[in-house]
Coordinates of C-alpha atoms in Angstrom, one line a residue:
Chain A
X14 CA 10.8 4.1 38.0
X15 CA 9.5 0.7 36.2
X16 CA 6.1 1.6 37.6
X17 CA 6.4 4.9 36.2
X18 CA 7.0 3.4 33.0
X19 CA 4.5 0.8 32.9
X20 CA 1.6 3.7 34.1
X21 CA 2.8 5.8 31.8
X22 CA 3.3 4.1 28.6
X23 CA -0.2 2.7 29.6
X24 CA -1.5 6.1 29.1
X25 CA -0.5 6.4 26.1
X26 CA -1.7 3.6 24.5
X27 CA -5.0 4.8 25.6
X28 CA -4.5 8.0 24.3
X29 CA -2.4 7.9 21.2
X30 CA -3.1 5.5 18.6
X31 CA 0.3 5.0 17.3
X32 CA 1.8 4.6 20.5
X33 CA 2.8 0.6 20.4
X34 CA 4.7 -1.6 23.2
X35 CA 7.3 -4.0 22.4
X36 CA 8.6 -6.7 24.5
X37 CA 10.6 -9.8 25.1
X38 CA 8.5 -11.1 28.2
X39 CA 10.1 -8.8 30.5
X40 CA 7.3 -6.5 32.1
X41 CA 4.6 -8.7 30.0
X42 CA 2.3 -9.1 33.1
X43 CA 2.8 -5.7 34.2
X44 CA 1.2 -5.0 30.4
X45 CA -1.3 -7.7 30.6
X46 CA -4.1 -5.2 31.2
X47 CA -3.2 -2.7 28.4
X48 CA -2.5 -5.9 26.1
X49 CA -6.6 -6.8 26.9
X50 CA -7.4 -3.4 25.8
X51 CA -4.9 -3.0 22.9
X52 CA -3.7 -6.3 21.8
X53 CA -2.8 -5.0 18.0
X54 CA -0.3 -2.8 19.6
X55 CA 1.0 -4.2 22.8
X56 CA 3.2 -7.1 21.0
X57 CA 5.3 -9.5 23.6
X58 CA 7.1 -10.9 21.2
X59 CA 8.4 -13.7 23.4
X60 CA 12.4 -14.0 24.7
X61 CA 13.7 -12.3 21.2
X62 CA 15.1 -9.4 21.5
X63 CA 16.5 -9.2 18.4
X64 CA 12.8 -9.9 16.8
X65 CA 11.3 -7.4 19.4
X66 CA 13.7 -4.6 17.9
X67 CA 13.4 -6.0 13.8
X68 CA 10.1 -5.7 14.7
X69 CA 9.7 -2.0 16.9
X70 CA 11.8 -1.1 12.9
X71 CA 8.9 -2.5 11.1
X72 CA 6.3 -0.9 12.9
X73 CA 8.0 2.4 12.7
X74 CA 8.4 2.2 9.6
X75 CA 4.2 1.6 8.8
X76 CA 4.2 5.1 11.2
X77 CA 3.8 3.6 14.5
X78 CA 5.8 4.8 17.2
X79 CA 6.8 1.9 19.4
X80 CA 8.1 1.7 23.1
X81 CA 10.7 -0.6 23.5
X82 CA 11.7 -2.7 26.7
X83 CA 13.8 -4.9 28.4
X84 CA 16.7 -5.2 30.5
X85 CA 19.2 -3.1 29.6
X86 CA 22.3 -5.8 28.6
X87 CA 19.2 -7.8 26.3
X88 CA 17.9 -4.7 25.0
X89 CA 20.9 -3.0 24.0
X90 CA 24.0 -5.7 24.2
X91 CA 22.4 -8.7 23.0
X92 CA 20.2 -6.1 19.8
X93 CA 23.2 -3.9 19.1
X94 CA 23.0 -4.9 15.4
X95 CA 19.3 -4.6 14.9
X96 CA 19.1 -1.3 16.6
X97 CA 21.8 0.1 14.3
X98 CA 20.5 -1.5 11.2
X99 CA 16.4 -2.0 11.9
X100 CA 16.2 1.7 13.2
X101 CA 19.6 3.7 12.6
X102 CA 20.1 2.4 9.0
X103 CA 16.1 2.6 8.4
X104 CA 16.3 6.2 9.5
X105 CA 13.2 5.0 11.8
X106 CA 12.8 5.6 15.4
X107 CA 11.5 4.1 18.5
X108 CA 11.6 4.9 22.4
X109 CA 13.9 2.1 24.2
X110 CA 13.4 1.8 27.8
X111 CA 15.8 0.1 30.1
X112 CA 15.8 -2.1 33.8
X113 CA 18.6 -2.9 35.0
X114 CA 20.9 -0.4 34.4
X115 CA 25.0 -0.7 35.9
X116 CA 24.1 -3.3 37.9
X117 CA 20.6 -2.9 39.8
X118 CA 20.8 -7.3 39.0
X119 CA 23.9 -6.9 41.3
X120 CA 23.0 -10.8 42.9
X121 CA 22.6 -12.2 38.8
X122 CA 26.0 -11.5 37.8
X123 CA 27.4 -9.5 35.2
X124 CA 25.2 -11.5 32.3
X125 CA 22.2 -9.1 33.7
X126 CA 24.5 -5.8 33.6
X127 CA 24.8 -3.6 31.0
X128 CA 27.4 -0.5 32.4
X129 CA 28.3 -0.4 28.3
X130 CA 24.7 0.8 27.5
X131 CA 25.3 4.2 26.6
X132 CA 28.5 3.7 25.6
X133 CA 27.3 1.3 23.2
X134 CA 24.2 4.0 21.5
X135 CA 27.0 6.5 21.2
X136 CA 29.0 4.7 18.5
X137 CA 25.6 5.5 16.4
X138 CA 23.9 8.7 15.0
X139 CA 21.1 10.6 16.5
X140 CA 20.4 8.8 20.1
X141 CA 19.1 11.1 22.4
X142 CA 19.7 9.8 25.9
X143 CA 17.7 10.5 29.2
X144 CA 18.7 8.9 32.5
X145 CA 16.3 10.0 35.1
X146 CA 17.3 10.5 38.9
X147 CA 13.6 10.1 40.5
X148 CA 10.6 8.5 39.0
X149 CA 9.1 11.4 39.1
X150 CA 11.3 12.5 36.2
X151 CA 9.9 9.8 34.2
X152 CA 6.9 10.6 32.7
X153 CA 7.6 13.6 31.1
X154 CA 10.5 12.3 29.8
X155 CA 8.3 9.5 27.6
X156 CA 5.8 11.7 27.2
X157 CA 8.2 14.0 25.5
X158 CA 9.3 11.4 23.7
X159 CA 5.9 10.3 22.1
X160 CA 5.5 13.7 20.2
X161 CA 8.4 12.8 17.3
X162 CA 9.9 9.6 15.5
X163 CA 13.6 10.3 16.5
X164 CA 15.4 7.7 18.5
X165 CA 15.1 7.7 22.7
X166 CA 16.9 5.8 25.2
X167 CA 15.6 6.1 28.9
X168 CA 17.7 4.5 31.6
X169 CA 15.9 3.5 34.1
X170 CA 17.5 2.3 37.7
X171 CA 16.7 0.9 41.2
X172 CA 19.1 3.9 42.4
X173 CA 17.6 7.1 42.7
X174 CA 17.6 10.7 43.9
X175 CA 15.7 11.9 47.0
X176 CA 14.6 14.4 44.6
X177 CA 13.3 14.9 41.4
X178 CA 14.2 17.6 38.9
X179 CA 11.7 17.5 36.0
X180 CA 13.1 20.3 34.0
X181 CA 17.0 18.6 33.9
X182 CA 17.4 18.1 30.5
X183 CA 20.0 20.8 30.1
X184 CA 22.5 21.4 33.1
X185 CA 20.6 22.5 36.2
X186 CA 22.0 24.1 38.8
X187 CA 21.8 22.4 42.2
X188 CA 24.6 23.9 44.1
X189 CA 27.0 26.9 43.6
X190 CA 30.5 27.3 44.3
X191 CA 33.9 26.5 42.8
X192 CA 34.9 23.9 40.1
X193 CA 32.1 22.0 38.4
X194 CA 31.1 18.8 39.1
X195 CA 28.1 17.1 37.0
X196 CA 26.4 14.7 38.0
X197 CA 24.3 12.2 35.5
X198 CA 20.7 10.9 36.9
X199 CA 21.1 8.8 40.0
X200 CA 24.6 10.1 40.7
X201 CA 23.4 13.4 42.1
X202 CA 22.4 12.4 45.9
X203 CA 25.9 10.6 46.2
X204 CA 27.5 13.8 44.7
X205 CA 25.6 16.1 46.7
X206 CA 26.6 13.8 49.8
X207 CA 30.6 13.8 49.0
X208 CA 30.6 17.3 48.4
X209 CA 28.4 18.5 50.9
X210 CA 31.0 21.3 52.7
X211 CA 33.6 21.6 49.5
X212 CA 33.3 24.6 47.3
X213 CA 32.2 23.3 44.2
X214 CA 29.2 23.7 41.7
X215 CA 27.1 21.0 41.5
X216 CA 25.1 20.4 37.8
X217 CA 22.9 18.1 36.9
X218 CA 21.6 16.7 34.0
X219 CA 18.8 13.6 33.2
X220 CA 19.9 14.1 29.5
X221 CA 23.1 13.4 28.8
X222 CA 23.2 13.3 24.6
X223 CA 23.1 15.2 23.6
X224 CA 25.3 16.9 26.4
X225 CA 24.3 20.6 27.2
X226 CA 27.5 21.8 25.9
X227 CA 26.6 25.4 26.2
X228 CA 26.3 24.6 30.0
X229 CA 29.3 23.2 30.2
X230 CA 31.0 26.3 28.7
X231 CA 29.4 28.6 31.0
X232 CA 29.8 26.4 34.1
X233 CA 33.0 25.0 33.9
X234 CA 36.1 27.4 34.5
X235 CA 38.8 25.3 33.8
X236 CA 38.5 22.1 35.8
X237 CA 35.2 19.4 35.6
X238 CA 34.7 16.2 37.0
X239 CA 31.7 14.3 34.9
X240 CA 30.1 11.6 37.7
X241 CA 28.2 9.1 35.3
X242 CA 26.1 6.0 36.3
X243 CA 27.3 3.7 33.6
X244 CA 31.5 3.5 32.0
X245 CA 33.7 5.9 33.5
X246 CA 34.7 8.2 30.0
X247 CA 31.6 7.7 28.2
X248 CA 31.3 11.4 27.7
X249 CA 34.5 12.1 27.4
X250 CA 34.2 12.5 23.8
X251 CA 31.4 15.2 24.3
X252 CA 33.3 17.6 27.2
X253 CA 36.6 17.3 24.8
X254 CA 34.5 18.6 22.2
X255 CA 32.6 21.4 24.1
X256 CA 35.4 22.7 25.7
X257 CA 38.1 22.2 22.5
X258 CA 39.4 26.0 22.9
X259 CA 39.3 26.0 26.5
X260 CA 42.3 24.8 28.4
X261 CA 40.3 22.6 30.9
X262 CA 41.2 19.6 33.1
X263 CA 38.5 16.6 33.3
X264 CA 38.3 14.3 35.5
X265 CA 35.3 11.0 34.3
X266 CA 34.0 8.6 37.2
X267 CA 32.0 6.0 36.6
X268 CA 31.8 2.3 36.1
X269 CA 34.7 0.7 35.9
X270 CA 35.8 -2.2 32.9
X271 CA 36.7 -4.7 34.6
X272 CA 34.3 -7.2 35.5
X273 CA 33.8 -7.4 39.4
X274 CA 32.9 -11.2 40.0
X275 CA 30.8 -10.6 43.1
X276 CA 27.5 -10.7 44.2
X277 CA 25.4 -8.2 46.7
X278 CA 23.6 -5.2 46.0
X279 CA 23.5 -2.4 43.9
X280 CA 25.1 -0.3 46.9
X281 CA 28.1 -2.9 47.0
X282 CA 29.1 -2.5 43.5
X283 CA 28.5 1.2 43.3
X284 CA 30.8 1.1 46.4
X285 CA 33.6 -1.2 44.1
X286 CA 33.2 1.1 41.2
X287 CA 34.4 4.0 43.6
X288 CA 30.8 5.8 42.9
X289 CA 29.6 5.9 46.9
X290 CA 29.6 9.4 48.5
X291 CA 33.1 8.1 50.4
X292 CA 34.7 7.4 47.6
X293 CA 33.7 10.0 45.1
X294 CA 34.8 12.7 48.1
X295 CA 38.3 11.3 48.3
X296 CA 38.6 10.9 44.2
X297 CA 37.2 14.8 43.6
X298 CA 39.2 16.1 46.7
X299 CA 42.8 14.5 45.3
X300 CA 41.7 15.9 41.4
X301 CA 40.8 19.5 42.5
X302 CA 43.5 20.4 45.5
Chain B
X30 CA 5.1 -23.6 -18.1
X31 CA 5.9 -20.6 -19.0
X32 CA 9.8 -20.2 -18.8
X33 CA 11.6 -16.9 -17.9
X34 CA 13.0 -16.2 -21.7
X35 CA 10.3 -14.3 -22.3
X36 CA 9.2 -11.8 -20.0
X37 CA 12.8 -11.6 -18.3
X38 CA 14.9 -11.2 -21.4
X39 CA 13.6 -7.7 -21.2
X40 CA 15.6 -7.3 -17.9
X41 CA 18.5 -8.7 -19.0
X42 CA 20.0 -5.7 -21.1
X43 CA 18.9 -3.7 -17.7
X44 CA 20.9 -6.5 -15.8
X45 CA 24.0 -5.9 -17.9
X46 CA 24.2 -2.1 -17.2
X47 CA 24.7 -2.7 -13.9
X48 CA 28.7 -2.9 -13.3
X49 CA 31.0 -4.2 -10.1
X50 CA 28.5 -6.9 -9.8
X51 CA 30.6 -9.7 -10.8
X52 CA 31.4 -11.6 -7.2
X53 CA 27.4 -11.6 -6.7
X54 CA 26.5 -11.9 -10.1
X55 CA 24.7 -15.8 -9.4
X56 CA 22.5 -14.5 -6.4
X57 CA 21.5 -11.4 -8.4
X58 CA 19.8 -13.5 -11.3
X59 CA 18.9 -16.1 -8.5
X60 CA 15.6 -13.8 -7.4
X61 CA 15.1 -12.0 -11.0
X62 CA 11.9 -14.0 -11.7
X63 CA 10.5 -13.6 -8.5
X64 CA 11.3 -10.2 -8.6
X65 CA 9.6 -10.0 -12.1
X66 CA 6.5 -11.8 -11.0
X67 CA 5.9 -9.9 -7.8
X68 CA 6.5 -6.2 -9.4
X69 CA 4.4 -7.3 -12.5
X70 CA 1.7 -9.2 -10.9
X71 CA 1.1 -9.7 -7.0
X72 CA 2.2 -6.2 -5.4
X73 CA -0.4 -3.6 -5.5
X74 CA 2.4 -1.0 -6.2
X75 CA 3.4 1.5 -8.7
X76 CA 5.7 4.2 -8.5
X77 CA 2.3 7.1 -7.7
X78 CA 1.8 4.6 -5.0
X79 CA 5.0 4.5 -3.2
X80 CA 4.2 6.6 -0.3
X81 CA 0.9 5.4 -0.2
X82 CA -0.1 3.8 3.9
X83 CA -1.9 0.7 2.2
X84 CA 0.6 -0.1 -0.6
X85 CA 1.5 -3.6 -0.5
X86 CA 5.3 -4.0 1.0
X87 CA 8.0 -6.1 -0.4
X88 CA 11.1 -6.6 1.6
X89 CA 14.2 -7.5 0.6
X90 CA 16.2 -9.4 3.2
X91 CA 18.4 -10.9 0.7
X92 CA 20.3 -7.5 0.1
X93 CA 23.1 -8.9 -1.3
X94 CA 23.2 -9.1 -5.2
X95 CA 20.7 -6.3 -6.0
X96 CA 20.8 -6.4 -9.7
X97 CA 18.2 -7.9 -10.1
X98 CA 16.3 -5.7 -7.9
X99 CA 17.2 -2.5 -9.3
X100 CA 16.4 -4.2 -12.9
X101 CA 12.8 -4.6 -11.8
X102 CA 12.6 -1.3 -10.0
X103 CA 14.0 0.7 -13.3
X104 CA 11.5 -2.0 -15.6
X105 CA 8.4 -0.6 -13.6
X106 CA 9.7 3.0 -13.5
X107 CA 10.6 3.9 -9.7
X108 CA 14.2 4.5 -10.8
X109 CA 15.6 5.6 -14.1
X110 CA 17.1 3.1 -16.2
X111 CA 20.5 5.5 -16.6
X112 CA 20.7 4.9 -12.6
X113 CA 22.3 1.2 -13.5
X114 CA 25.5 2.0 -15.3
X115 CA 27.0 3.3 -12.1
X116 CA 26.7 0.5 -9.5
X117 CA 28.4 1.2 -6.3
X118 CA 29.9 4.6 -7.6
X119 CA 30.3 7.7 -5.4
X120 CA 27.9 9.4 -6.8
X121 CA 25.4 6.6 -7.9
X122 CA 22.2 5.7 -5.3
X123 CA 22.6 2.5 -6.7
X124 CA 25.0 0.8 -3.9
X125 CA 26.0 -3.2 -3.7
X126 CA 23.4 -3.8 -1.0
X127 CA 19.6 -1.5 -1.5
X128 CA 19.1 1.9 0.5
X129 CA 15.9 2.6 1.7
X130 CA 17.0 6.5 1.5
X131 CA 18.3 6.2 -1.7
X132 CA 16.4 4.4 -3.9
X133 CA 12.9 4.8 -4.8
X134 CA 10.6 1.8 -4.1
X135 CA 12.7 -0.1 -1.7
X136 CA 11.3 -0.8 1.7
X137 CA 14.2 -1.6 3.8
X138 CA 18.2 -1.3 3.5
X139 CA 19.4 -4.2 3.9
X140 CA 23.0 -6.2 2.9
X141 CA 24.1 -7.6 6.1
X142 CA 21.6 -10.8 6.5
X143 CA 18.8 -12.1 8.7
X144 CA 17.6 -9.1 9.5
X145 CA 14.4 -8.7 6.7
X146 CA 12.0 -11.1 8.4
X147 CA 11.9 -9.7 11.4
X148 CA 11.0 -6.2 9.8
X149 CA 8.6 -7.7 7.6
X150 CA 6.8 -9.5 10.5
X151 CA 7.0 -5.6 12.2
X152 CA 5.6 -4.7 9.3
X153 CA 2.7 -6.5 8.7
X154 CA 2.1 -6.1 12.7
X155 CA 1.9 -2.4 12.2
X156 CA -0.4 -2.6 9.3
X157 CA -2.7 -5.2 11.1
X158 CA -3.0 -2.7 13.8
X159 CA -3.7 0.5 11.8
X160 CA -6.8 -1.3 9.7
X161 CA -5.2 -1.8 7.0
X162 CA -6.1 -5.8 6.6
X163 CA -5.8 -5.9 2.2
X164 CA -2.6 -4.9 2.4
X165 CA 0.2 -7.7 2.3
X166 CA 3.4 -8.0 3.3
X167 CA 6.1 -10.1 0.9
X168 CA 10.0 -10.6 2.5
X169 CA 12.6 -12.9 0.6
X170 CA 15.3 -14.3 1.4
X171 CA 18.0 -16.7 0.5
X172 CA 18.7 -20.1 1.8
X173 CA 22.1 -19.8 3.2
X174 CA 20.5 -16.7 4.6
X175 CA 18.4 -18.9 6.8
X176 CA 21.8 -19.9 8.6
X177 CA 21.2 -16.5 10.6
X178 CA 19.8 -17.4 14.4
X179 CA 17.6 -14.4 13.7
X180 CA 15.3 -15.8 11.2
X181 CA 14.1 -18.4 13.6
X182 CA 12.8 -15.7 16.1
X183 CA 10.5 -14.2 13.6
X184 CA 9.9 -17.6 11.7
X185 CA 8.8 -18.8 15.6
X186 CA 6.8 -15.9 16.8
X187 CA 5.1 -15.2 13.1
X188 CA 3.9 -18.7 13.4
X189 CA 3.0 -18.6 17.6
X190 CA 0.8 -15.5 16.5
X191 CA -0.9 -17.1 13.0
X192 CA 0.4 -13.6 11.2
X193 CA -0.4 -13.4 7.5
X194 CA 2.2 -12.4 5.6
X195 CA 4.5 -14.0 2.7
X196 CA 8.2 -15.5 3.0
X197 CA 9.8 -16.3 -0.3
X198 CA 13.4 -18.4 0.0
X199 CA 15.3 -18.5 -3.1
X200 CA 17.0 -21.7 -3.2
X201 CA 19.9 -22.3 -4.9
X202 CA 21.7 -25.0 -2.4
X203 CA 23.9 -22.0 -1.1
X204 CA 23.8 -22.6 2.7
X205 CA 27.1 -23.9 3.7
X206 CA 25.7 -27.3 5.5
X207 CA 22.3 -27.6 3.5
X208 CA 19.4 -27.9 4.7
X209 CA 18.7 -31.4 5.5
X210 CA 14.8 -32.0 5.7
X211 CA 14.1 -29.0 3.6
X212 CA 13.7 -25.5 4.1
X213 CA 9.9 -25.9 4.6
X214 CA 10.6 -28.2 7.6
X215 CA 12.0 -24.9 9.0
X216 CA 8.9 -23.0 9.1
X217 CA 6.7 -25.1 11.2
X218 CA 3.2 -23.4 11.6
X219 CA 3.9 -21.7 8.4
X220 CA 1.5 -22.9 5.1
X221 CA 4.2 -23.8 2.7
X222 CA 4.6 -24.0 -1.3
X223 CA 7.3 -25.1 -3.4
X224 CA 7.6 -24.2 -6.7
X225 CA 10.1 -23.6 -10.1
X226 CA 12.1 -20.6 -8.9
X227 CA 12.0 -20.3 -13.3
X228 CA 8.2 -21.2 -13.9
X229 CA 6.5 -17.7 -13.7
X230 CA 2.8 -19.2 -13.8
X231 CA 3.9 -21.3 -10.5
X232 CA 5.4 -18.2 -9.1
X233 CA 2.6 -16.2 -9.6
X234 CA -0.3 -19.1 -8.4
X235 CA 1.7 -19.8 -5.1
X236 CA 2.3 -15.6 -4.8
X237 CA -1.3 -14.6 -5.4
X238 CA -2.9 -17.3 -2.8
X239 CA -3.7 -15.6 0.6
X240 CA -3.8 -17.2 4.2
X241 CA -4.8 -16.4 7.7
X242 CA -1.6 -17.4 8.8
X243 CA 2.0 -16.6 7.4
X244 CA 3.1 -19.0 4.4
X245 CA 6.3 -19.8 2.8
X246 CA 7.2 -19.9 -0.7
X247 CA 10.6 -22.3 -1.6
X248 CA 11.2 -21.5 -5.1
X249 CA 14.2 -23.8 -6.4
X250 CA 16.5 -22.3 -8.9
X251 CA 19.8 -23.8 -10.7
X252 CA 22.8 -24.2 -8.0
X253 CA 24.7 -21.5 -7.1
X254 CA 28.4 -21.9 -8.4

């Protein structure tokens, strides 16, 4: 998915002068080429993330429309204040991209980790919020995001679907059958996995805010389970509200809050959290019979 | 010299208008001649030229104590002078700390500190790189303001990168452990001035020079308190 970034945002540097790149020296070599080509707007601001995002506000607001990257726990934890105040509060925009996500830095330890990302965005106003499932969901997703000035998050992981669904960005489909089960980005193959011979729908979504609430309305027939890669309940908020005068029954995995001080792999965490294809069957089986 | 009774008393019956000011009152008249001397003689700004792409931009980091501010801004005619007798009132645009939304000619909403330079250096990046090399870009700030971590980042990277652009401290000993050294001593890289924060003809000499690199300008007033 980082490759798809990189290649991407390339091209539209090339092709759209106000496209501009922001960093904080992570990805700065994989941009050294564009930098040659457009050093006025491919800006590594050094290891400053809360400069790199004053500054993605400043050049928004001369009508630039900057790309903005980093891990995820430096690019959104560590610049919380500057990207509610140097975009929100400027009513500017910019495009943040994200590495990292839960914990692809599984072996650094939780300072690398950010499973509070979107949580985080959704305390402010107008975030739209992609997390794709394939790289090949990527590119269209930043494209998309280069035609206005509102505010983007993309999520990008290690993790990632067998497959790719470009056209996700409202609830898609995947499999048909009893209670609904959605499934956010990377989540869908271990979904798809756990439930492979219950009767369930399966939806899924590389958009989660705003949350396709008229999909959930149509899809959901009294009982849901929202599988998210990032804080179990994060959209809790939005199903409550989609489905206020519908007696439902939800059921949010995810990442869990306490801090799990071990090492490994992304695999072994997703495993701790309870977000493998064992343990997602057993948590969905005991909700829905 | 020329001292700041003269062309600031005008601004003072503006000042006076503004109400609720009282717990910032000393950092609002703190920037007023600076204010005065940028809007009346350095910015290439006017309220037909507030949208315009090559205006010059002032930024004010130090969002705190606006009186001043909106003193200047109803002077020069981007807000009406009736704006000012309802500071921080529900239905006033006129708030404690400046909103970009709300208030004609102001750049950036600001009120919680150290977050003005690193716009500003955005800012003048974002010109830079859209050809628009007459343009300038002015940010002030206060010296206790300089306490913020984020200042350094932008004071750093503006210097690592020889932007040109204009920091203006106001001075008025207010930073809870000084500043021992100086304030210049904290922009290394930076081309640095100091003047009378009072002495308009200084204000204006070290405001209308221009650099290839980013440059500071310390202008001293009375202690605060």
């Amino acid at each position: 998915m980082r490759e798809a970034f990189i290649d991407t945002t390339t091209e539209l540097l090339a092709e759209d002068p106000r496209t501009a790149v922001v960093l904080a020296d992570i990805s700065a070599s994989a941009f050294a080429p564009a930098a040659r080509r457009h050093p006025d707007r491919v800006l590594n601001v050094g290891i400053r993330e809360q400069l790199m995002t004053g500054v993605a506000g400043g050049l928004a607001l001369t009508g630039l429309r900057p790309y903005v990257h980093s891990y995820a726990p430096f690019l959104i934890d560590r610049a919380y204040e500057q990207i509610k105040l140097d975009l929100g509060h400027q009513d500017v925009g910019a495009v943040l991209v994200s590495i990292g996500a839960s914990y692809d830095a599984a072996a650094e330890g939780y300072t690398h980790q950010s499973p509070g990302d979107v949580e985080l965005l959704d305390t402010l106003d107008g975030w739209t919020v992609h997390v794709p499932g394939h790289r090949d969901e990527v590119a269209a997703l930043l494209r998309a995001a280069a035609r206005h000035d509102d505010r983007v998050y993309v999520r990008l992981s290690e993790q990632e679907n067998t497959q790719a669904y470009p056209d996700a960005g409202r609830l898609q489909v995947i499999r048909r059958g009893g209670p609904l089960i959605v499934a956010v980005g990377p989540m869908l193959d271990p979904v798809l996995a756990a439930t492979r011979d219950l009767d369930v729908t399966v939806a899924y979504t590389n958009t989660p805010r705003p949350l396709d609430a008229e999909g959930l309305r149509l899809l959901s027939e009294g009982e849901l389970v929202m599988v998210e890669p990032y804080l179990a309940g994060t959209s809790a908020r939005q199903v409550a509200e989609a489905l206020s005068d519908v007696p439902h029954r939800a059921l949010h995995l995810g990442v869990g809050r306490t801090e799990i001080r071990r090492y490994g792999t992304w695999s072994d965490h997703a495993r701790a959290h309870g977000l493998d294809p064992a343990s997602l069957r057993t948590r969905i089986t005991e909700f829905m019979w | 010299m020329t001292l700041t009774a003269l062309p600031a008393d005008p601004l003072r019956p503006l000042i006076r208008r503004l109400t609720g000011d009282e717990k910032h009152a000393p950092s609002s008249y703190s920037t007023l001649d600076v204010l005065w001397v940028l809007y009346d003689k350095i910015l290439r700004i006017t309220p037909a030229t507030a949208e315009a792409p090559d205006r010059d931009r002032f930024l004010l980091s130090k969002g705190h104590g606006p009186a001043a501010y909106y003193a200047v801004l109803a002077a020069k005619g981007f807000l009406p002078a009736d704006w000012l007798d309802d500071l921080g009132g529900w239905d006033s645009p006129l708030g404690h700390h400046p909103d970009r939304m709300l208030v004609p000619g102001v750049e950036v909403g600001t009120g919680s500190l150290g977050h003005g330079l690193g716009l500003a250096v955005g800012t003048a990046l974002g010109l830079r790189a859209q050809g628009f090399l007459d343009t300038r870009t002015f940010v002030l700030l206060g010296d206790a303001e300089l306490d913020e971590g984020s200042n350094h980042e932008a004071i750093a990277y503006a210097a690592a990168i020889q932007l040109p652009m204009t920091a203006i401290v106001i001075d008025n000993r207010s930073a809870t452990h000084g500043w021992p050294g100086g304030i210049a001593a904290r922009f290394p890289g930076w081309i640095t001035a100091l003047v009378d924060g009072r002495d308009h003809d200084q204000i204006e000499y070290a405001l209308s020079r221009r650099y290839d690199r980013p440059n500071l300008v310390v202008a001293t007033v009375e202690s605060k308190g």
